[in-house]
PDB file of C-alpha atoms in Angstrom:
ATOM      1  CA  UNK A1340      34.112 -29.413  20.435  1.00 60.00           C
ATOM      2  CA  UNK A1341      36.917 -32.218  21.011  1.00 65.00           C
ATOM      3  CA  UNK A1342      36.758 -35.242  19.482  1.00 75.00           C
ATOM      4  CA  UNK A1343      33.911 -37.648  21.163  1.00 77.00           C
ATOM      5  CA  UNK A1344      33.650 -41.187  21.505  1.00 87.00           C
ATOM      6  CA  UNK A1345      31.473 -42.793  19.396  1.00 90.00           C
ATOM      7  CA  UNK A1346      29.251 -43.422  21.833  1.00 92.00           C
ATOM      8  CA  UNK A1347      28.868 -39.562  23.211  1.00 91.00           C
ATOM      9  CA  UNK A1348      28.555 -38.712  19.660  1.00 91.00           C
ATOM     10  CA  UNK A1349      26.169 -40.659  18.681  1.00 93.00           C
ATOM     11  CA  UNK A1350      23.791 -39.667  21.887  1.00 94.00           C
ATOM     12  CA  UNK A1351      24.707 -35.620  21.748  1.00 94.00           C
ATOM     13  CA  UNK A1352      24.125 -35.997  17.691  1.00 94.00           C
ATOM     14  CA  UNK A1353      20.795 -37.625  17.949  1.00 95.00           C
ATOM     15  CA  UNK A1354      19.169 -34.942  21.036  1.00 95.00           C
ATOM     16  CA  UNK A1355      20.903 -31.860  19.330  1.00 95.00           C
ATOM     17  CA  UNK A1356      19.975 -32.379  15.307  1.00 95.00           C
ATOM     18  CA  UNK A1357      17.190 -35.373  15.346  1.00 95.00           C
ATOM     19  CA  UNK A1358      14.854 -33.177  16.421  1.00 96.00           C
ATOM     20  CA  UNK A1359      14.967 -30.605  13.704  1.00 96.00           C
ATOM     21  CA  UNK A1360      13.927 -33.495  11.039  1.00 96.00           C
ATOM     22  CA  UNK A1361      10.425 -32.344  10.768  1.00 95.00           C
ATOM     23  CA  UNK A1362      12.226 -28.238   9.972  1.00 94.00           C
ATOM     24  CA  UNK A1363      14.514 -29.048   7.454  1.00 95.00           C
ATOM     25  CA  UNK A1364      12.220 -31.510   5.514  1.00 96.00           C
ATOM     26  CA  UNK A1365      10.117 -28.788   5.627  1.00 93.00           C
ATOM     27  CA  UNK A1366      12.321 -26.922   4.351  1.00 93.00           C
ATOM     28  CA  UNK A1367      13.795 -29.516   1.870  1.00 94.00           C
ATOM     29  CA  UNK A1368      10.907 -30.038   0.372  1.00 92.00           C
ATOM     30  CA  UNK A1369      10.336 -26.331  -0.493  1.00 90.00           C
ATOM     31  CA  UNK A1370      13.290 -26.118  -2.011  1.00 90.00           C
ATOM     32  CA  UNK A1371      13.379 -29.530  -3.961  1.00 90.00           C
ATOM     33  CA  UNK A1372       9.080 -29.158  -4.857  1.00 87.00           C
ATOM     34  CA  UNK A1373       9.124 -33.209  -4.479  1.00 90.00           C
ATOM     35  CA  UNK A1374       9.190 -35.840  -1.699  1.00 92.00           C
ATOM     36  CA  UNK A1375      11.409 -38.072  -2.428  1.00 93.00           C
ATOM     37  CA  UNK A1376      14.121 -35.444  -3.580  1.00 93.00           C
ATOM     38  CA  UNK A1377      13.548 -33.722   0.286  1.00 94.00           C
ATOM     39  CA  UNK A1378      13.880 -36.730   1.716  1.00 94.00           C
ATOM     40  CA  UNK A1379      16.901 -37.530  -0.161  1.00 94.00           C
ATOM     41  CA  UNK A1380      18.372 -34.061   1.131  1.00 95.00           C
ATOM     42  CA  UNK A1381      17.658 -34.555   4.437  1.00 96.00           C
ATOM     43  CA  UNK A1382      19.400 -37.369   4.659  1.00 95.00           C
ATOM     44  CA  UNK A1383      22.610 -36.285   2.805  1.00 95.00           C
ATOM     45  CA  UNK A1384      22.555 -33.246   5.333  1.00 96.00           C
ATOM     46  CA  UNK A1385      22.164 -35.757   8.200  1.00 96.00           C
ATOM     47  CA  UNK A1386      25.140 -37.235   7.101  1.00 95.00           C
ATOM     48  CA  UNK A1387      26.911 -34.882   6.841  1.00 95.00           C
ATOM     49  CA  UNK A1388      26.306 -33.365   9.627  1.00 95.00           C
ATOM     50  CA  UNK A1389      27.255 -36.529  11.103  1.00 95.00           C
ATOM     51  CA  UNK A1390      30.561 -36.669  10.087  1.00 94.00           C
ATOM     52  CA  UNK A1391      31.635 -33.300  11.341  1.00 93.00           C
ATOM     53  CA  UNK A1392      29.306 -32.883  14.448  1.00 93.00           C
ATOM     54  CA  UNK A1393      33.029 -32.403  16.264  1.00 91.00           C
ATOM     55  CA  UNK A1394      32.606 -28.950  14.498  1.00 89.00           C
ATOM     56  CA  UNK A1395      29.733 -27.652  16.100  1.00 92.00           C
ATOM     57  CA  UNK A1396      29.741 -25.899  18.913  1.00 90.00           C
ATOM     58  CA  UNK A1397      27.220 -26.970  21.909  1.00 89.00           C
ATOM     59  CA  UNK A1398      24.696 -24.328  22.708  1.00 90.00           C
ATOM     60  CA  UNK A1399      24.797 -22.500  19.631  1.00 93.00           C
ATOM     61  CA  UNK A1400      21.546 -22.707  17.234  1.00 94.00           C
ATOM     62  CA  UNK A1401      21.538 -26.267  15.532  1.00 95.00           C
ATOM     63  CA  UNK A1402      18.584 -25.235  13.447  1.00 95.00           C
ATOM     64  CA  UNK A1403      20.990 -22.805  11.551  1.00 94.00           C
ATOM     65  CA  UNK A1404      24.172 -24.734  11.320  1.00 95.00           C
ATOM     66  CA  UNK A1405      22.023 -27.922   9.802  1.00 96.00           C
ATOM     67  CA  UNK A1406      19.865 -25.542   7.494  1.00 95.00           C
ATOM     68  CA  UNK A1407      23.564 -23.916   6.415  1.00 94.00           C
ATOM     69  CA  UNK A1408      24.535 -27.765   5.828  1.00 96.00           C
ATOM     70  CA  UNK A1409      21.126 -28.052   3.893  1.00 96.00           C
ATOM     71  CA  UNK A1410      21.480 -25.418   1.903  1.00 94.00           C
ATOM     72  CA  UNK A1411      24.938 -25.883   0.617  1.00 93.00           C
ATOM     73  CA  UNK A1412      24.084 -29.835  -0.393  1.00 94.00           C
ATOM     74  CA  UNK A1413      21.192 -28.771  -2.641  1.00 93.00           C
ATOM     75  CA  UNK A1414      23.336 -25.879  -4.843  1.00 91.00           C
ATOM     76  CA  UNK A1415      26.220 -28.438  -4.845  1.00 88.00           C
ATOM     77  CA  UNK A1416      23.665 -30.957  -6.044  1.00 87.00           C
ATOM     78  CA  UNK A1417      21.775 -28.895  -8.486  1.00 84.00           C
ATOM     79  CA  UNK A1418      25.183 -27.899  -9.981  1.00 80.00           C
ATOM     80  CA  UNK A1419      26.114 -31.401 -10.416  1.00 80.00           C
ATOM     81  CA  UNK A1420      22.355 -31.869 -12.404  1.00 74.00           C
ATOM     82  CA  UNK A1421      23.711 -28.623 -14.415  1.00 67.00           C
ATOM     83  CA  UNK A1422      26.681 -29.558 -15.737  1.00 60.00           C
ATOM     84  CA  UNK A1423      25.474 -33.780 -16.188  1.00 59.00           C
ATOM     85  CA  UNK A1424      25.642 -33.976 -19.742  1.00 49.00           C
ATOM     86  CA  UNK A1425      22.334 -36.151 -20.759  1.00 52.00           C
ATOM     87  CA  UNK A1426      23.251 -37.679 -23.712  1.00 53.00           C
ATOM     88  CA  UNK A1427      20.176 -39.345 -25.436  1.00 53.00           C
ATOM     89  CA  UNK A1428      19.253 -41.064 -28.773  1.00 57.00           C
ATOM     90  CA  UNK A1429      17.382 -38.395 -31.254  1.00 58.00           C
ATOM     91  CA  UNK A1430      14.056 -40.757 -30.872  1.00 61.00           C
ATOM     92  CA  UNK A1431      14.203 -40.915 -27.526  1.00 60.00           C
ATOM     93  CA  UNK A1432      14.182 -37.304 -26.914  1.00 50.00           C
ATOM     94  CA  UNK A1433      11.617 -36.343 -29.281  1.00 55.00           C
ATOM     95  CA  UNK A1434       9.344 -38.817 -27.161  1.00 60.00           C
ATOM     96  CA  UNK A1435      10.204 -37.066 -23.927  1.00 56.00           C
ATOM     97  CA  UNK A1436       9.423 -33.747 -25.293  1.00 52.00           C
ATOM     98  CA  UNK A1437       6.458 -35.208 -26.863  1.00 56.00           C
ATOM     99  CA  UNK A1438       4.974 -36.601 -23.413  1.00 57.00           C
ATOM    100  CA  UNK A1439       6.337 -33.435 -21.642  1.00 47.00           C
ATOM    101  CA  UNK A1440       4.046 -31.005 -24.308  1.00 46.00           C
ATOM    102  CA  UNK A1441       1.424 -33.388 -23.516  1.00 49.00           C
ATOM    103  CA  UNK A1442       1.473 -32.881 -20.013  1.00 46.00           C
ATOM    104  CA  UNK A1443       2.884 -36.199 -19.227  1.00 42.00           C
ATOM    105  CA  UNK A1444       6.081 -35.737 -17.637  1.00 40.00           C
ATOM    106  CA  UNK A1445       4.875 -34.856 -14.551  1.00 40.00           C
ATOM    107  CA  UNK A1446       6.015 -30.876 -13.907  1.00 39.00           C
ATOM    108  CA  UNK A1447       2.648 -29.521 -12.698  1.00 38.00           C
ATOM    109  CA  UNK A1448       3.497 -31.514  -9.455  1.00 40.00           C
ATOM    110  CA  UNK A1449       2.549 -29.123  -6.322  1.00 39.00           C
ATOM    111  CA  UNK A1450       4.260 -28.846  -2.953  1.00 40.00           C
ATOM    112  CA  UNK A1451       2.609 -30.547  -0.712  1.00 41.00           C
ATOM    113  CA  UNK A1452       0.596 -28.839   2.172  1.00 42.00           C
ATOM    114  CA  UNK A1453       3.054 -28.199   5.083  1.00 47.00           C
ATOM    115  CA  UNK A1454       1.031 -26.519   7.202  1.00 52.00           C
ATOM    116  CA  UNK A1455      -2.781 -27.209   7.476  1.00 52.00           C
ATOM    117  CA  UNK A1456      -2.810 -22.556   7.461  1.00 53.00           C
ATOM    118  CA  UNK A1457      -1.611 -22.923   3.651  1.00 62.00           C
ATOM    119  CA  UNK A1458      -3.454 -23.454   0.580  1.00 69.00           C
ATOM    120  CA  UNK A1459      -2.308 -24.305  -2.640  1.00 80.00           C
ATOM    121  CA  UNK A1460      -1.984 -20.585  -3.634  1.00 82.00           C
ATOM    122  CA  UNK A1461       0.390 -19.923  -0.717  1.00 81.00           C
ATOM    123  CA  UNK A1462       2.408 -23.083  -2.537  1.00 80.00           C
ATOM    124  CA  UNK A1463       2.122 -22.106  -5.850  1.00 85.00           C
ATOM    125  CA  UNK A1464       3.509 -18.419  -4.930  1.00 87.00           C
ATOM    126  CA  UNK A1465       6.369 -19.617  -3.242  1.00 87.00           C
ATOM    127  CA  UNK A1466       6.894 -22.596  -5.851  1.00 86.00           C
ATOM    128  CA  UNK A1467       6.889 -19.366  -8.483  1.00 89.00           C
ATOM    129  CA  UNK A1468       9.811 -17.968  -6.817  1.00 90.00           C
ATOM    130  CA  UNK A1469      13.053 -17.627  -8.054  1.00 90.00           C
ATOM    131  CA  UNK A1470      15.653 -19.980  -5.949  1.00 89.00           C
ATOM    132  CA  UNK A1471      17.468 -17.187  -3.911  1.00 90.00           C
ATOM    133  CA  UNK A1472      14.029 -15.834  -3.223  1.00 91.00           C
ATOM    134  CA  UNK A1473      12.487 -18.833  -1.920  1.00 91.00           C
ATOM    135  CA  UNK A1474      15.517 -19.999   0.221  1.00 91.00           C
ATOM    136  CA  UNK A1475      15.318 -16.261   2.218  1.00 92.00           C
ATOM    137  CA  UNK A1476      11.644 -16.618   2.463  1.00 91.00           C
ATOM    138  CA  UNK A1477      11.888 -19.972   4.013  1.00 90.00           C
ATOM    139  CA  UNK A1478      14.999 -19.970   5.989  1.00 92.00           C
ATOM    140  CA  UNK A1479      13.819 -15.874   7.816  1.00 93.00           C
ATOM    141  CA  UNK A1480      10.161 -15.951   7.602  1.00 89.00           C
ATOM    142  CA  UNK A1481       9.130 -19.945   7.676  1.00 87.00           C
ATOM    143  CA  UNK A1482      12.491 -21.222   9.386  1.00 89.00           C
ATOM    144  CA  UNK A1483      12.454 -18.269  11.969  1.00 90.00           C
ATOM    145  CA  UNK A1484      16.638 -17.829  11.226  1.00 92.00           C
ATOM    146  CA  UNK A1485      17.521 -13.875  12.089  1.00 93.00           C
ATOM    147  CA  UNK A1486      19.159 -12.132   9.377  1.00 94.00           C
ATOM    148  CA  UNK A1487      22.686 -12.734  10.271  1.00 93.00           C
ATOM    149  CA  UNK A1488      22.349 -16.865  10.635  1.00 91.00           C
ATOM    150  CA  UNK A1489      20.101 -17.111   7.352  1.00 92.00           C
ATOM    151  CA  UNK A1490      22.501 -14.638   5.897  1.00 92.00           C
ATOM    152  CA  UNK A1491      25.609 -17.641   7.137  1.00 91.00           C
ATOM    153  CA  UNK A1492      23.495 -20.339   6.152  1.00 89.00           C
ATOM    154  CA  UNK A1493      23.230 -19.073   2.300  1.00 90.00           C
ATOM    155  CA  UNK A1494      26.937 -18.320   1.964  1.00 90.00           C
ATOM    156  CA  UNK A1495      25.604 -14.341   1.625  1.00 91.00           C
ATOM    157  CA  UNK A1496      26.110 -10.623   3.196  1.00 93.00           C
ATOM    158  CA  UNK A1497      23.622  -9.658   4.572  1.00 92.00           C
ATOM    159  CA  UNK A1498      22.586  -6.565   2.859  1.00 92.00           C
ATOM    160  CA  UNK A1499      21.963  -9.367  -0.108  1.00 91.00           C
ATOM    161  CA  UNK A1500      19.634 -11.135   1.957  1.00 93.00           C
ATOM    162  CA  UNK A1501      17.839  -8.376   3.303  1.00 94.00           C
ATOM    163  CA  UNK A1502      17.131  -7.251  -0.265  1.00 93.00           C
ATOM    164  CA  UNK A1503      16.448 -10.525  -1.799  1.00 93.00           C
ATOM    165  CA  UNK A1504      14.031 -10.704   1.219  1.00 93.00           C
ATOM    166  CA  UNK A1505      12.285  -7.657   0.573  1.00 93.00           C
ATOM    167  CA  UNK A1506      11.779  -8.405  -2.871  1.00 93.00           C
ATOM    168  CA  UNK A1507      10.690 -11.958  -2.252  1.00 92.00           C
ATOM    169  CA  UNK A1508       7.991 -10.439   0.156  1.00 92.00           C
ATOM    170  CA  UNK A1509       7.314  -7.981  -2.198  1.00 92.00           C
ATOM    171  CA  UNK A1510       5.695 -11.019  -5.321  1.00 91.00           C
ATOM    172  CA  UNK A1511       4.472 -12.960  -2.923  1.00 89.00           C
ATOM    173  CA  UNK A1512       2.560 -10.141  -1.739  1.00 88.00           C
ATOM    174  CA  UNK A1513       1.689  -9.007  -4.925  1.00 88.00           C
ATOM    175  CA  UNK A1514       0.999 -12.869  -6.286  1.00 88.00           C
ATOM    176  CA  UNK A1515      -1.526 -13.920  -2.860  1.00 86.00           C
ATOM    177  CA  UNK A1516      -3.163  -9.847  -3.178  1.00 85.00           C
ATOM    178  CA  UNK A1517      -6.215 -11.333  -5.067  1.00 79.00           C
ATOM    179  CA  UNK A1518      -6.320 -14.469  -3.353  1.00 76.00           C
ATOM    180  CA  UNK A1519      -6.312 -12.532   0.171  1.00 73.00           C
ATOM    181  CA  UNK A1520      -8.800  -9.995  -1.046  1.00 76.00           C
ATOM    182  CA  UNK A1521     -11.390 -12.656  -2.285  1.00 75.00           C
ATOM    183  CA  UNK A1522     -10.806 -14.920   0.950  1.00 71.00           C
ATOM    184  CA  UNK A1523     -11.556 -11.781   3.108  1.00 68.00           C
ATOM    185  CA  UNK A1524      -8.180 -12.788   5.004  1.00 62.00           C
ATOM    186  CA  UNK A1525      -6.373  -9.107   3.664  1.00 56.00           C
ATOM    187  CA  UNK A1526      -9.491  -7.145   5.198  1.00 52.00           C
ATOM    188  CA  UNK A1527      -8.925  -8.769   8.245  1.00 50.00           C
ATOM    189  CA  UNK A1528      -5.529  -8.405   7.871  1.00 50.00           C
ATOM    190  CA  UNK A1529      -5.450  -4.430   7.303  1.00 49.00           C
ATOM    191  CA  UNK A1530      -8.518  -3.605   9.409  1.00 44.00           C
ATOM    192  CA  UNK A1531      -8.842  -5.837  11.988  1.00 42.00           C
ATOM    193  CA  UNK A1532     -12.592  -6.058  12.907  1.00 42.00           C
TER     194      UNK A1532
END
């Protein structure tokens, strides 16, 4: 795509990407496991977006290209978290610990309900997931991407995320087993009646 008036930008921008909002907070919020951290996402991939919508080719999937934009902000933002050096006073940090052992500090938050299908087992099992695990589940199975635009969007082959895939599908299946069986949704499931 040429360059684009502001204008034209603005109006091909806001019919092409606004629409996916409601998908990639979805998606977000899997990823982040809180609200305001989603949100926060979203928005940074917005902007982004944004600024180098002249990159993206009309007609090709959105969806992908802003999920690939998605993506890439929350490892380059979870690095950043990595490597910030939180330098606190001795006291301090033996009171955070303290309220954390306690069960204070808030990290038995659970995912909100995304979809009214899911209970909080379905969240818990994905929440239980190891990052590269989650993001294939989400982006192939929840997201709908194929293979090879999931594969784009997480910077991988995709061999990697066929495998990472498989295994994902593999503990959730194994985590939910019990849950299905005692739900009667896994009879169903196998033997449809």
């Amino acid at each position: 795509m040429t360059a684009l008036d502001p204008e034209r930008k603005r109006a091909l921008f806001e019919a092409t990407a606004l629409p996916l909002t409601t998908a990639l907070y979805n998606t977000a919020l899997r990823l982040t496991g809180a609200s305001a951290d989603a949100s926060d996402l979203v928005q940074e991939t917005f902007l982004r977006a944004y600024r180098t919508f002249e990159n993206f080719s009309l007609g090709t999937n959105c969806k992908a290209w802003l999920l690939t934009i998605l993506y890439s902000v929350h490892i380059n933002q979870r690095k950043r978290a990595q490597h910030a050096a939180i330098s606190l006073p001795p006291e301090e940090l033996d009171a955070l610990l303290d309220q954390d052992a306690a069960g204070g500090a808030g990290g038995d938050e659970r995912l909100p309900e995304l979809d009214e299908r899911w209970g909080p087992e379905v969240d818990s099992a994905l929440k239980e997931l190891a990052e590269p695990l989650r993001a294939a589940i989400l982006l192939v199975d929840i997201e709908q991407l194929s293979y090879e635009e999931a594969a784009v969007a997480l910077g991988w082959p995709v061999g990697t995320l066929r495998s990472r895939l498989f295994r994902a599908r593999k503990r959730l299946f194994a985590t939910l087993e019990g849950y299905a069986r005692a739900t009667g949704y896994l009879r169903k499931a196998v033997r449809p009646e």
